[in-house]
Tab-separated table of C-alpha atoms in Angstrom:
chain	number	residue	atom	x	y	z
A	1	MET	CA	-61.141	93.344	-181.083
A	2	ARG	CA	-62.177	91.597	-179.107
A	3	CYS	CA	-62.172	90.913	-175.397
A	4	TYR	CA	-59.853	88.303	-174.194
A	5	ASN	CA	-62.019	86.969	-171.438
A	6	CYS	CA	-64.740	86.342	-173.269
A	7	GLY	CA	-64.630	86.867	-176.850
A	8	SER	CA	-67.027	90.340	-176.591
A	9	GLU	CA	-67.215	92.680	-179.628
A	10	LEU	CA	-64.820	95.962	-178.911
A	11	ASP	CA	-64.527	99.000	-179.057
A	12	ARG	CA	-62.807	101.442	-177.324
A	13	GLU	CA	-63.406	100.479	-174.157
A	14	GLU	CA	-60.604	100.674	-171.269
A	15	ARG	CA	-63.511	97.847	-169.641
A	16	CYS	CA	-65.080	95.221	-171.029
A	17	PRO	CA	-68.542	95.797	-170.872
A	18	SER	CA	-70.215	92.242	-170.740
A	19	CYS	CA	-67.245	90.624	-168.400
A	20	GLY	CA	-65.980	93.212	-167.189
A	21	ALA	CA	-62.295	92.370	-167.700
A	22	ASP	CA	-59.426	94.856	-167.013
A	23	LEU	CA	-58.353	95.946	-170.994
A	24	ALA	CA	-56.009	98.168	-169.835
A	25	ILE	CA	-52.801	95.766	-170.930
A	26	PHE	CA	-54.824	94.019	-173.695
A	27	GLN	CA	-54.741	96.837	-175.545
A	28	ARG	CA	-51.835	97.947	-176.031
A	29	ILE	CA	-50.252	94.155	-176.122
A	30	ILE	CA	-52.470	94.947	-179.886
A	31	ARG	CA	-51.263	98.608	-180.382
A	32	THR	CA	-47.248	96.898	-180.459
A	33	SER	CA	-48.669	93.978	-181.987
A	34	ASN	CA	-50.501	96.141	-184.372
A	35	ALA	CA	-47.325	98.422	-184.561
A	36	TYR	CA	-44.858	95.621	-185.621
A	37	TYR	CA	-47.320	95.011	-188.349
A	38	ASN	CA	-47.286	98.279	-190.024
A	39	GLN	CA	-44.059	98.074	-189.900
A	40	GLY	CA	-42.727	95.361	-191.359
A	41	LEU	CA	-45.608	95.504	-194.050
A	42	GLU	CA	-43.349	98.578	-194.987
A	43	ARG	CA	-40.310	96.382	-195.206
A	44	ALA	CA	-41.862	94.058	-197.012
A	45	SER	CA	-42.828	96.405	-199.701
A	46	VAL	CA	-39.556	97.662	-200.020
A	47	ARG	CA	-38.100	94.241	-200.465
A	48	ASN	CA	-36.321	94.193	-196.791
A	49	LEU	CA	-37.746	90.884	-196.518
A	50	SER	CA	-35.541	89.993	-194.068
A	51	GLY	CA	-36.074	92.990	-191.991
A	52	ALA	CA	-40.327	92.349	-193.023
A	53	LEU	CA	-39.474	88.808	-191.317
A	54	GLU	CA	-38.979	89.967	-187.562
A	55	SER	CA	-41.285	92.785	-187.313
A	56	LEU	CA	-43.823	89.540	-188.927
A	57	ARG	CA	-42.683	87.429	-186.231
A	58	LYS	CA	-42.649	89.732	-183.345
A	59	CYS	CA	-45.809	91.593	-184.302
A	60	LEU	CA	-47.667	87.241	-184.093
A	61	LYS	CA	-45.531	87.388	-180.998
A	62	PHE	CA	-47.525	89.903	-179.929
A	63	ASN	CA	-51.330	89.057	-181.198
A	64	LYS	CA	-50.615	84.908	-181.887
A	65	ASN	CA	-54.325	85.761	-183.938
A	66	HIS	CA	-53.347	88.280	-185.952
A	67	ILE	CA	-54.141	86.607	-189.612
A	68	ASP	CA	-53.386	89.408	-191.648
A	69	ALA	CA	-49.641	89.245	-190.552
A	70	ARG	CA	-49.570	85.401	-190.177
A	71	ASN	CA	-50.956	85.401	-193.874
A	72	LEU	CA	-47.993	88.377	-195.258
A	73	LEU	CA	-45.511	86.121	-193.681
A	74	GLY	CA	-46.619	83.232	-195.187
A	75	LEU	CA	-46.420	85.325	-198.431
A	76	VAL	CA	-42.698	86.800	-197.048
A	77	TYR	CA	-41.440	83.686	-196.383
A	78	TYR	CA	-42.483	81.533	-200.393
A	79	GLU	CA	-41.026	85.122	-201.389
A	80	MET	CA	-38.158	84.090	-200.466
A	81	GLY	CA	-37.802	80.813	-202.074
A	82	GLU	CA	-39.225	78.810	-197.967
A	83	THR	CA	-42.424	77.510	-199.507
A	84	VAL	CA	-42.963	75.135	-196.955
A	85	ASP	CA	-42.695	77.508	-194.092
A	86	ALA	CA	-44.890	79.826	-195.847
A	87	LEU	CA	-47.487	76.778	-196.619
A	88	SER	CA	-47.299	76.661	-192.204
A	89	GLU	CA	-48.191	79.890	-191.562
A	90	TRP	CA	-50.828	79.311	-194.485
A	91	VAL	CA	-52.079	76.497	-192.647
A	92	ILE	CA	-52.067	77.778	-189.115
A	93	SER	CA	-53.775	81.030	-190.924
A	94	ARG	CA	-56.731	78.788	-191.521
A	95	SER	CA	-57.526	77.439	-188.464
A	96	TYR	CA	-57.520	80.437	-186.776
A	97	GLN	CA	-60.150	81.853	-189.595
A	98	PRO	CA	-61.284	79.436	-191.670
A	99	LYS	CA	-64.240	82.037	-193.238
A	100	ASN	CA	-63.106	84.458	-195.710
A	101	ASN	CA	-59.770	83.558	-194.772
A	102	PRO	CA	-57.302	85.173	-198.125
A	103	ALA	CA	-54.871	82.179	-196.733
A	104	ASN	CA	-57.604	79.519	-198.446
A	105	ARG	CA	-56.771	80.647	-201.856
A	106	TYR	CA	-53.503	80.491	-201.465
A	107	LEU	CA	-53.140	76.766	-199.717
A	108	ASP	CA	-55.726	75.878	-202.682
A	109	ALA	CA	-53.910	77.373	-205.528
A	110	ILE	CA	-51.071	75.339	-204.273
A	111	GLN	CA	-52.223	72.668	-204.006
A	112	GLN	CA	-53.900	72.614	-207.223
A	113	ASN	CA	-50.895	71.979	-208.474
A	114	ARG	CA	-49.526	69.341	-208.752
A	115	GLY	CA	-46.086	69.940	-210.980
A	116	GLN	CA	-45.765	72.793	-208.618
A	117	LEU	CA	-45.792	70.733	-205.743
A	118	ALA	CA	-43.353	68.246	-206.707
A	119	THR	CA	-40.778	71.599	-208.019
A	120	ILE	CA	-40.624	72.282	-204.403
A	121	ASN	CA	-39.235	68.394	-203.256
A	122	GLN	CA	-37.806	68.589	-205.844
A	123	THR	CA	-35.804	71.609	-204.045
A	124	ILE	CA	-35.442	70.141	-201.187
A	125	LYS	CA	-34.321	66.881	-202.099
A	126	LYS	CA	-31.354	68.621	-204.533
A	127	TYR	CA	-30.699	71.295	-202.646
A	128	ASN	CA	-30.461	68.455	-199.451
A	129	GLN	CA	-27.567	66.823	-201.194
A	130	ALA	CA	-25.777	70.165	-202.410
A	131	LEU	CA	-25.515	70.206	-198.491
A	132	ARG	CA	-24.200	67.167	-198.333
A	133	TYR	CA	-21.361	67.429	-201.339
A	134	CYS	CA	-20.312	70.169	-199.089
A	135	GLU	CA	-20.428	68.244	-196.134
A	136	GLN	CA	-17.496	65.576	-198.586
A	137	ASP	CA	-15.732	68.449	-199.989
A	138	SER	CA	-17.514	67.805	-203.842
A	139	ARG	CA	-17.514	71.214	-204.054
A	140	ASP	CA	-18.148	70.823	-207.542
A	141	LEU	CA	-21.526	68.629	-207.455
A	142	ALA	CA	-22.051	70.362	-204.876
A	143	MET	CA	-22.242	73.672	-207.584
A	144	ILE	CA	-23.956	71.176	-210.565
A	145	GLN	CA	-26.614	70.587	-207.193
A	146	LEU	CA	-27.445	74.195	-206.391
A	147	LYS	CA	-27.552	75.613	-210.412
A	148	LYS	CA	-30.164	73.331	-210.754
A	149	VAL	CA	-31.832	73.575	-207.495
A	150	LEU	CA	-31.012	77.509	-208.063
A	151	SER	CA	-33.255	76.779	-212.642
A	152	LEU	CA	-36.511	75.495	-210.147
A	153	ASN	CA	-36.542	78.383	-207.656
A	154	PRO	CA	-34.335	81.324	-208.430
A	155	LYS	CA	-35.537	82.549	-204.908
A	156	LEU	CA	-34.148	80.481	-203.034
A	157	ILE	CA	-31.806	83.387	-200.910
A	158	ARG	CA	-30.177	80.063	-199.416
A	159	GLY	CA	-29.455	79.034	-202.711
A	160	HIS	CA	-27.636	81.863	-203.951
A	161	GLN	CA	-25.499	82.420	-200.528
A	162	LEU	CA	-24.246	79.104	-200.473
A	163	LEU	CA	-23.607	78.834	-204.441
A	164	ALA	CA	-21.316	82.024	-204.253
A	165	LEU	CA	-19.771	80.629	-200.556
A	166	LEU	CA	-18.915	78.179	-202.688
A	167	TYR	CA	-17.241	80.143	-206.103
A	168	LEU	CA	-15.627	82.164	-203.034
A	169	GLN	CA	-13.574	79.340	-201.620
A	170	GLU	CA	-13.048	78.667	-205.184
A	171	ASP	CA	-11.290	82.064	-206.480
A	172	LYS	CA	-13.810	82.419	-208.722
A	173	LEU	CA	-15.058	86.185	-207.374
A	174	ASP	CA	-17.376	87.668	-210.143
A	175	LEU	CA	-19.022	85.109	-210.374
A	176	ALA	CA	-19.204	84.625	-206.204
A	177	LYS	CA	-20.450	88.336	-206.851
A	178	LYS	CA	-23.289	87.889	-209.336
A	179	SER	CA	-24.233	85.157	-207.353
A	180	LEU	CA	-24.958	87.512	-204.767
A	181	ARG	CA	-26.254	90.409	-206.613
A	182	ASN	CA	-29.359	87.778	-207.608
A	183	ALA	CA	-30.201	87.103	-203.720
A	184	GLY	CA	-29.798	90.996	-202.905
A	185	LYS	CA	-32.862	91.959	-206.001
A	186	VAL	CA	-35.180	89.076	-203.919
A	187	ASP	CA	-33.955	90.316	-200.489
A	188	ALA	CA	-32.263	94.015	-200.329
A	189	ASN	CA	-30.874	93.393	-196.824
A	190	ASN	CA	-30.443	90.062	-195.657
A	191	THR	CA	-26.816	90.187	-192.964
A	192	LEU	CA	-25.373	87.069	-194.208
A	193	THR	CA	-25.506	88.600	-198.054
A	194	LEU	CA	-24.635	91.850	-196.946
A	195	ARG	CA	-20.863	89.236	-195.242
A	196	TYR	CA	-20.382	88.025	-197.701
A	197	LEU	CA	-20.630	90.469	-200.355
A	198	LYS	CA	-17.953	93.043	-198.412
A	199	GLU	CA	-16.171	89.722	-198.494
A	200	VAL	CA	-16.311	89.608	-201.868
A	201	ASN	CA	-15.358	92.797	-202.873
A	202	GLN	CA	-12.313	92.896	-200.852
A	203	LYS	CA	-10.710	90.022	-202.323
A	204	LEU	CA	-11.517	91.685	-205.384
A	205	LYS	CA	-9.545	94.859	-204.043
A	206	GLU	CA	-6.414	92.967	-202.622
A	207	LYS	CA	-6.647	91.005	-206.484
A	208	GLY	CA	-6.717	94.332	-208.003
A	209	ASN	CA	-3.450	95.665	-206.686
A	210	ASP	CA	-1.547	93.158	-206.572
A	211	GLN	CA	-2.977	93.009	-210.695
A	212	LYS	CA	-1.262	96.812	-210.574
A	213	ALA	CA	2.168	96.042	-209.043
A	214	LYS	CA	2.377	94.529	-211.458
A	215	ASP	CA	1.535	96.997	-213.930
A	216	ASP	CA	4.272	98.914	-212.696
A	217	ASP	CA	7.274	97.878	-213.687
A	218	LEU	CA	5.830	99.127	-217.312
A	219	ILE	CA	6.079	102.565	-218.935
A	220	SER	CA	4.305	104.013	-221.395
A	221	TYR	CA	3.627	107.139	-223.470
A	222	GLN	CA	2.253	108.853	-226.231
A	223	SER	CA	3.675	108.599	-229.810
A	224	GLY	CA	1.138	110.906	-232.159
A	225	ASN	CA	-2.367	108.758	-231.446
A	226	GLU	CA	-1.168	105.546	-230.293
A	227	THR	CA	0.451	104.482	-226.305
A	228	ILE	CA	3.561	103.049	-226.568
A	229	ILE	CA	3.948	100.516	-224.022
A	230	MET	CA	8.144	98.874	-222.557
A	231	PRO	CA	9.831	97.980	-220.147
A	232	LYS	CA	11.821	100.386	-217.891
A	233	ARG	CA	14.994	99.781	-218.526
A	234	PHE	CA	14.549	99.388	-222.597
A	235	LYS	CA	16.751	101.758	-224.003
A	236	GLU	CA	16.433	103.097	-227.186
A	237	SER	CA	19.340	102.333	-229.560
A	238	SER	CA	21.094	103.908	-232.479
A	239	LEU	CA	20.116	103.552	-235.948
A	240	GLY	CA	24.129	101.603	-237.145
A	241	SER	CA	23.220	99.596	-234.754
A	242	THR	CA	19.781	98.229	-235.064
A	243	ILE	CA	21.166	97.227	-239.192
A	244	LEU	CA	24.411	95.427	-237.613
A	245	SER	CA	21.471	93.543	-235.230
A	246	VAL	CA	19.255	92.764	-238.551
A	247	ILE	CA	22.815	91.734	-241.055
A	248	ILE	CA	23.637	89.178	-238.786
A	249	GLY	CA	20.105	88.233	-237.939
A	250	LEU	CA	19.692	87.762	-241.250
A	251	ILE	CA	23.598	85.816	-241.111
A	252	VAL	CA	22.044	83.527	-238.737
A	253	GLY	CA	19.360	82.499	-239.672
A	254	ALA	CA	20.558	81.487	-243.003
A	255	ALA	CA	23.002	79.045	-241.223
A	256	VAL	CA	20.590	77.758	-238.905
A	257	THR	CA	17.873	77.156	-242.067
A	258	ALA	CA	20.820	74.433	-244.084
A	259	SER	CA	21.820	72.801	-240.810
A	260	LEU	CA	19.178	72.732	-239.204
A	261	ILE	CA	15.566	73.231	-240.997
A	262	VAL	CA	15.323	71.836	-243.831
A	263	PRO	CA	16.665	68.351	-241.980
A	264	SER	CA	14.099	68.396	-239.693
A	265	VAL	CA	11.458	68.869	-241.441
A	266	ARG	CA	10.708	65.497	-242.312
A	267	SER	CA	10.765	64.580	-239.265
A	268	THR	CA	7.986	67.502	-237.677
A	269	ALA	CA	6.145	65.837	-239.548
A	270	ASN	CA	6.089	62.513	-238.464
A	271	ASP	CA	6.291	63.482	-234.961
A	272	GLU	CA	2.775	66.036	-236.011
A	273	ALA	CA	1.240	63.303	-237.295
A	274	GLN	CA	1.640	60.679	-233.846
A	275	GLU	CA	0.672	63.911	-232.103
A	276	LYS	CA	-3.098	63.508	-234.035
A	277	LEU	CA	-3.565	59.974	-233.827
A	278	LEU	CA	-2.897	59.911	-229.765
A	279	ALA	CA	-5.283	63.471	-229.906
A	280	ALA	CA	-7.919	61.167	-231.249
A	281	ASN	CA	-7.420	58.386	-229.474
A	282	ASN	CA	-8.216	60.235	-226.345
A	283	GLU	CA	-10.833	62.206	-227.859
A	284	MET	CA	-12.002	58.645	-228.568
A	285	VAL	CA	-11.230	57.560	-225.454
A	286	ALA	CA	-13.235	60.684	-223.540
A	287	LYS	CA	-15.710	60.130	-225.866
A	288	ASP	CA	-16.579	56.751	-224.602
A	289	ARG	CA	-15.528	57.917	-221.049
A	290	ILE	CA	-19.088	60.343	-221.394
A	291	ILE	CA	-21.246	57.414	-222.660
A	292	ARG	CA	-20.669	55.724	-220.264
A	293	GLU	CA	-21.344	58.580	-217.924
A	294	LEU	CA	-24.578	59.907	-219.351
A	295	GLN	CA	-26.208	55.794	-219.445
A	296	ASP	CA	-25.151	55.710	-215.841
A	297	GLU	CA	-27.076	59.354	-214.991
A	298	ILE	CA	-29.864	58.270	-217.658
A	299	GLU	CA	-29.906	54.834	-215.282
A	300	ALA	CA	-29.596	56.323	-211.678
A	301	LEU	CA	-32.994	59.211	-213.402
A	302	ASP	CA	-35.162	56.090	-214.223
A	303	GLY	CA	-34.540	54.342	-211.003
A	304	ARG	CA	-36.128	57.795	-208.782
A	305	VAL	CA	-38.747	58.617	-210.364
A	306	ASP	CA	-40.259	55.849	-207.822
A	307	GLU	CA	-38.568	58.177	-205.163
A	308	GLU	CA	-39.869	61.460	-206.557
A	309	ARG	CA	-43.457	60.060	-206.778
A	310	GLN	CA	-43.312	58.545	-202.897
A	311	ASN	CA	-41.835	61.709	-201.973
A	312	TYR	CA	-44.697	64.301	-203.422
A	313	GLU	CA	-46.923	61.700	-201.588
A	314	GLN	CA	-45.910	62.184	-198.455
A	315	VAL	CA	-45.611	66.143	-199.139
A	316	GLU	CA	-49.235	65.327	-199.048
A	317	ASP	CA	-49.741	63.179	-196.217
A	318	LYS	CA	-47.570	65.687	-194.268
A	319	ILE	CA	-50.182	69.161	-195.508
A	320	ARG	CA	-53.038	66.444	-194.252
A	321	THR	CA	-51.645	65.612	-191.062
A	322	TYR	CA	-51.029	68.828	-189.893
A	323	GLN	CA	-54.119	70.062	-191.359
A	324	ARG	CA	-56.774	67.022	-189.456
A	325	LEU	CA	-54.071	68.483	-186.093
A	326	ILE	CA	-55.381	71.979	-186.772
A	327	GLU	CA	-59.167	70.519	-187.098
A	328	ALA	CA	-58.747	68.383	-183.780
A	329	TYR	CA	-57.537	70.903	-181.758
A	330	VAL	CA	-60.002	73.726	-183.073
A	331	THR	CA	-63.124	71.241	-183.156
A	332	PHE	CA	-62.205	70.330	-179.256
A	333	HIS	CA	-62.125	73.617	-178.325
A	334	ALA	CA	-65.641	73.931	-180.133
A	335	GLY	CA	-67.146	71.167	-176.895
A	336	GLU	CA	-67.151	68.288	-179.954
A	337	THR	CA	-64.886	66.142	-178.169
A	338	MET	CA	-66.078	63.271	-180.574
A	339	GLN	CA	-65.299	64.315	-183.928
A	340	ALA	CA	-62.060	65.618	-182.673
A	341	GLY	CA	-61.103	61.987	-181.211
A	342	ASP	CA	-61.905	60.910	-184.776
A	343	LEU	CA	-60.052	62.921	-186.149
A	344	LEU	CA	-56.158	62.361	-184.281
A	345	LYS	CA	-56.968	59.114	-184.962
A	346	GLU	CA	-56.028	60.413	-189.032
A	347	VAL	CA	-53.136	62.058	-187.828
A	348	GLU	CA	-49.669	60.521	-188.720
A	349	TYR	CA	-47.556	61.161	-185.598
A	350	SER	CA	-44.107	60.227	-187.540
A	351	TYR	CA	-44.787	63.046	-190.175
A	352	LEU	CA	-44.530	65.410	-187.200
A	353	SER	CA	-41.908	67.619	-185.545
A	354	VAL	CA	-40.878	67.223	-182.078
A	355	ASP	CA	-42.230	70.313	-180.510
A	356	VAL	CA	-45.671	69.823	-182.693
A	357	LYS	CA	-45.378	65.884	-181.678
A	358	ARG	CA	-45.589	68.060	-177.799
A	359	ILE	CA	-48.392	69.618	-178.744
A	360	TYR	CA	-50.354	66.193	-180.092
A	361	ASN	CA	-49.631	64.517	-176.837
A	362	ASP	CA	-51.422	67.096	-174.438
A	363	LEU	CA	-53.939	67.131	-177.098
A	364	ASN	CA	-54.138	63.946	-177.238
A	365	THR	CA	-54.787	62.636	-173.716
A	366	GLN	CA	-56.921	65.509	-173.104
A	367	VAL	CA	-59.411	64.518	-176.622
A	368	LYS	CA	-58.706	60.625	-174.856
A	369	GLU	CA	-60.608	60.989	-172.262
A	370	GLN	CA	-63.483	62.364	-172.610
A	371	TYR	CA	-63.195	60.832	-175.983
A	372	LEU	CA	-63.751	57.235	-174.204
A	373	GLU	CA	-65.969	58.216	-171.560
A	374	THR	CA	-68.658	59.107	-174.287
A	375	LEU	CA	-68.546	56.872	-176.567
A	376	TYR	CA	-68.524	53.621	-173.463
A	377	THR	CA	-70.927	55.658	-172.192
A	378	ASP	CA	-73.823	55.818	-175.814
A	379	GLY	CA	-71.906	51.655	-175.926
A	380	TYR	CA	-73.139	50.733	-172.350
A	381	ALA	CA	-76.461	52.192	-173.837
A	382	ALA	CA	-77.339	51.123	-177.025
A	383	TYR	CA	-76.748	47.802	-175.144
A	384	SER	CA	-79.237	48.262	-172.251
A	385	ARG	CA	-81.861	49.695	-175.371
A	386	GLY	CA	-80.975	46.004	-177.557
A	387	GLY	CA	-78.731	47.982	-179.917
A	388	TYR	CA	-76.014	45.705	-180.101
A	389	GLU	CA	-74.583	46.732	-183.325
A	390	GLU	CA	-74.365	50.348	-182.226
A	391	ALA	CA	-73.185	49.444	-179.217
A	392	ILE	CA	-70.690	46.636	-180.233
A	393	ILE	CA	-69.311	49.863	-182.816
A	394	ASN	CA	-68.847	51.956	-180.299
A	395	LEU	CA	-67.648	49.288	-177.382
A	396	GLN	CA	-64.930	48.511	-180.517
A	397	LYS	CA	-63.101	51.413	-180.550
A	398	VAL	CA	-62.978	51.208	-176.535
A	399	VAL	CA	-61.223	48.543	-176.444
A	400	ALA	CA	-59.382	49.414	-178.766
A	401	GLU	CA	-57.711	51.868	-177.625
A	402	GLN	CA	-57.908	50.831	-173.832
A	403	MET	CA	-58.280	47.152	-173.184
A	404	ASP	CA	-59.065	47.205	-169.743
A	405	TYR	CA	-61.181	50.600	-169.782
A	406	GLN	CA	-63.688	50.465	-166.165
A	407	ASP	CA	-61.724	48.015	-164.837
A	408	GLY	CA	-63.058	44.886	-168.006
A	409	ASN	CA	-66.405	46.777	-168.052
A	410	ALA	CA	-65.892	47.909	-171.751
A	411	ALA	CA	-64.149	43.861	-173.435
A	412	TYR	CA	-67.237	42.284	-170.957
A	413	TYR	CA	-70.364	44.454	-172.427
A	414	LEU	CA	-68.503	44.116	-175.930
A	415	ALA	CA	-69.348	40.451	-175.844
A	416	GLN	CA	-72.601	40.024	-174.487
A	417	ALA	CA	-73.370	42.409	-177.300
A	418	TYR	CA	-71.437	39.838	-180.316
A	419	ARG	CA	-73.096	37.010	-178.292
A	420	ARG	CA	-76.451	38.778	-178.397
A	421	SER	CA	-76.678	39.569	-181.736
A	422	GLY	CA	-75.577	35.820	-182.245
A	423	ASP	CA	-72.208	36.314	-182.810
A	424	LEU	CA	-70.278	33.916	-181.155
A	425	ASN	CA	-66.337	33.256	-182.133
A	426	SER	CA	-65.968	37.602	-182.118
A	427	ALA	CA	-68.132	37.750	-178.122
A	428	ARG	CA	-65.241	34.444	-176.996
A	429	GLU	CA	-61.981	36.810	-177.503
A	430	TYR	CA	-63.803	39.161	-174.722
A	431	TYR	CA	-65.021	36.524	-172.580
A	432	GLN	CA	-61.867	34.955	-172.983
A	433	PHE	CA	-60.271	38.569	-171.493
A	434	VAL	CA	-62.614	39.089	-168.351
A	435	VAL	CA	-61.917	35.348	-167.776
A	436	ASP	CA	-58.337	36.166	-167.460
A	437	ASN	CA	-58.198	39.342	-165.424
A	438	TYR	CA	-60.287	40.077	-163.649
A	439	PRO	CA	-60.801	36.098	-161.529
A	440	GLY	CA	-63.633	35.397	-158.668
A	441	THR	CA	-65.384	38.608	-159.958
A	442	GLN	CA	-69.065	37.683	-161.294
A	443	ARG	CA	-68.501	38.436	-164.827
A	444	ALA	CA	-65.160	36.303	-165.164
A	445	ARG	CA	-68.124	33.387	-163.877
A	446	THR	CA	-69.914	34.101	-166.141
A	447	SER	CA	-68.073	34.385	-168.787
A	448	ARG	CA	-66.507	31.465	-168.043
A	449	ASN	CA	-70.487	29.846	-168.456
A	450	TYR	CA	-70.861	31.233	-171.828
A	451	VAL	CA	-67.031	29.777	-172.316
A	452	ASP	CA	-66.803	25.888	-171.497
A	453	ALA	CA	-70.717	25.783	-173.239
A	454	GLN	CA	-69.114	27.393	-176.996
A	455	GLU	CA	-66.245	24.515	-175.980
């Protein structure tokens, strides 16, 4: 354990031996964090992943530097199929402890497996498509997409739950229950899964009661080794009545055969032939429609190949952007302002979430001031000693960020450095800026002379 104030190594002291800070409350916070971590570890070991998430989040709320808790949180997310959240936790973990951190191994294993990254991207895209189908009330298409999602990522709990909900709306209770059991195999105590399962069991119970009510109209009894089932109102007839019924049936059957069946055999055969021909035609039309649909799907898949490739590259760019932002944060707080400024230039602002954009803006404001000051100081010093190439490099970075830095001094000395190095065309632009924006100054008059001389 390290002191929160000075970072010195501690044992069990109530005050820091280096800075004298009071550690009583700090130690209580650390103990509470460790207790939540142990609780999360126990829950994860019995596949209570939802409970483990809750405990580990509380652990990190008390101690965000708890590397083991953050790595375990990433593993729990990964086991639940939430790969993007898992990657985020591991990237943060690596920023806090770059060396001897298992998160490095987890990230390398995923980033080096391009097939897995492509699968993650397809899973996210198909799941979002399924949600859109649900919003459009296209349940059959949504179920098809979710089945594809679960074939790519069988541990995605949200996919199992949404599929079960669709089955429940379609009254396919057995399939809904099967899907919820698959979700329960991943996370045994997920609250949403248990609530859906209770609803399915209730509907199955009601359906069973309806079936039982229908069966109440029947009676059964055992005759030897056989069970006889008959309606309650059925009455056995006597032998004479049975024989009379048989004789009457034979007479009626013979009469019907003579008067109706024989003349209609030929007509029935013709009707059957017509029906078969019509069925064959309908089958051909259906097959043609299926072939056209398959061809359309093939064309659509061909058109989405480039889109999938772009999405995959975008995932890599987002991961790289978050890494650069975290590295810039760490290097700035380590006192390496120039390196932090260069890293911030590599951050793609549009890839950041709303919360992370606030972090970026705060960090960029702090870095930019020191970054520009250092560049200007180094550039002016290089110009003063005749190092014009070095001065151009540093001052060019300054004016690219803020053209009027130091009341135009950065632009003026950049123009001077260009002129002294022999690049008069480049110098003209910055001389003109000084003339236009700072009239009446000595720098403007000098710049005007150089501009007029070049003309």
